[in-house]
Amino acid sequence: MNSPLPTPTAFSAPCPLQGRVRVPGDKSISHRSLMLSALAVGESVVEGLLEGEDVLATAAAMRAMGADISRNDDGKWRIHGVGVGGLLQPQTALEMGNSGTSTRLLMGLVATHPITTTFTGDASLSKRPMGRVTEPLGLMGAEFTASPGGRLPLMVRGLCPAVPIEYRLPVASAQVKSAILLAALNTPGITRVIEPVPTRDHSERMLTGFGVDLTVEEESNGTRIIAIRGEAELKPQAITVPGDPSSAAFPVVAALLVPGSVVTVENVGLNPTRSGLFTVLKAMGGDIRFVNERVVGGEPVADLVVCHSPLTGIEVPPDIAPSMIDEYPILFVAAALARGRTVMRGLEELRVKESDRIAVMAEGLRAIGATVEELEDGLIVDGTDGDPLGGGATIAARLDHRIAMSFAIAGLVSAAPVLIDDMSPVDTSFPGFAAMLATLKAEVQTTRLV
Ligand code: S3P
């Protein structure tokens, strides 16, 4: 995945950012569209699929388990599914690269099929906790042999028929929720997931779209109870994947921070379980307008018109965290340029993402001159009131695409270059990131390591 000699890269903004860009398809929706299409009987067509490494790992895994998946010249993906219960035993280990979503969701799928599957991943993924998924899937009857600490490489022995469960999520995690819902597809009876804190609901929306009997009850305290009837038959679908709000976050923050900028980011998914960053940036004074609002593939979508704005620090309410969990690294950068203090808490989950995103961002931001205080569950940032950061450091991206992209944007508003040691992890979620910034008139400089 990574070239043997990474190329340190810096980004700068010699003039205001301007123009219209599109970001690639939503990563969460892309994974789910491949998995569910591969379980339907007949041909599904997916348009706008994110062709990043994480999603390609899901495609390869579904192929290894019997689905017929191809990409047409027009960019549409055609998937002939095997039917629920029809997954085949893969001949070799499933190589998941950097992708936690592929791994955890697929563990759910294979847990209730009569097959044995081994998952492997890169150095970052091999450090991430899997116990959160093996615990509920074990209650359904699957057996696991994991590496020390419940990590990858990990072998799953599926059970069929499995046992339906009622499970209350101990962590706010859409991946854990989705793993159980996918396991439930090939399980007799009704499986219930109780979600005290709502997380992204793409699985629920898409399962319903494929014809699965799924209900969601919402209690007055916000707890969601998702009930799914198993032994389901999925009907093939035509799916259009909207642009990923987690990728749109980067040009949006860049436009807010670089003086004089006016940028339109087209076709951005605005599912309320995903759009917390835009709410927070607006509360900080960001001029972000949603135009051309519409529904694409069952998800709300708009074009975002973003103008440079002075930002003011706020206390970000911790309960918004699940709707912007992947956007904190870039919010930390925005906060570093705001007037006053931004307090962000309730973020313990950030410590178990592709890297420990609180520690890595705190260290990198300090290295380029920002004032930050690291908390166990978050970060306090005292901003510069619009003054550029110092820059002049090399950031280790640590196989984390969102760390690399966040510091690329920080470089646009730093006096001296911010070098990112290795931009290659960006291809997991945002192929074309550097080209997108170049379209907006940012400049890219690369230097070879000696
Ligand atoms: C995802 C859920 C989130 C998010 C990840 C994608 C998904 O992870 O961070 O990038 O597609 O379900 P958690 O479930 O660990 O919060």
mmCIF file of C-alpha atoms and ligand atoms in Angstrom, residues 27-28 32 101 104-105 132 172-176 178 200 325-326 349 353 402, ligand 1:
data_model
loop_
_atom_site.group_PDB
_atom_site.id
_atom_site.type_symbol
_atom_site.label_atom_id
_atom_site.label_comp_id
_atom_site.label_asym_id
_atom_site.label_seq_id
_atom_site.Cartn_x
_atom_site.Cartn_y
_atom_site.Cartn_z
ATOM 1 C CA LYS A 27 -16.798 5.762 2.590
ATOM 2 C CA SER A 28 -19.365 4.367 5.038
ATOM 3 C CA ARG A 32 -22.274 -0.971 2.923
ATOM 4 C CA THR A 101 -14.895 -0.487 8.871
ATOM 5 C CA ARG A 104 -15.582 -4.985 11.819
ATOM 6 C CA LEU A 105 -18.551 -5.114 9.464
ATOM 7 C CA ARG A 132 -16.034 -4.607 20.976
ATOM 8 C CA ALA A 172 -21.121 4.696 20.637
ATOM 9 C CA SER A 173 -19.976 2.849 17.524
ATOM 10 C CA ALA A 174 -21.725 2.511 14.183
ATOM 11 C CA GLN A 175 -19.252 -0.222 13.297
ATOM 12 C CA VAL A 176 -20.299 -2.382 16.246
ATOM 13 C CA SER A 178 -23.565 -2.564 11.920
ATOM 14 C CA ARG A 200 -24.465 7.086 11.795
ATOM 15 C CA ILE A 325 -16.246 11.694 15.159
ATOM 16 C CA ASP A 326 -13.900 11.560 12.151
ATOM 17 C CA GLU A 349 -12.953 7.064 20.966
ATOM 18 C CA LYS A 353 -8.915 5.315 15.496
ATOM 19 C CA ARG A 402 -7.093 12.140 8.390
HETATM 20 C C1 S3P B 1 -17.774 4.159 10.584
HETATM 21 C C2 S3P B 1 -17.981 4.374 11.913
HETATM 22 C C3 S3P B 1 -17.061 5.160 12.758
HETATM 23 C C4 S3P B 1 -16.092 5.998 11.924
HETATM 24 C C5 S3P B 1 -15.507 5.217 10.788
HETATM 25 C C6 S3P B 1 -16.615 4.722 9.863
HETATM 26 C C7 S3P B 1 -18.756 3.354 9.823
HETATM 27 O O1 S3P B 1 -16.295 4.273 13.546
HETATM 28 O O2 S3P B 1 -15.046 6.484 12.747
HETATM 29 O O3 S3P B 1 -14.609 6.009 10.038
HETATM 30 O O4 S3P B 1 -18.729 3.373 8.589
HETATM 31 O O5 S3P B 1 -19.582 2.691 10.473
HETATM 32 P P1 S3P B 1 -16.790 3.774 15.004
HETATM 33 O O6 S3P B 1 -17.932 2.868 14.816
HETATM 34 O O7 S3P B 1 -15.570 3.072 15.561
HETATM 35 O O8 S3P B 1 -17.124 5.032 15.753
#
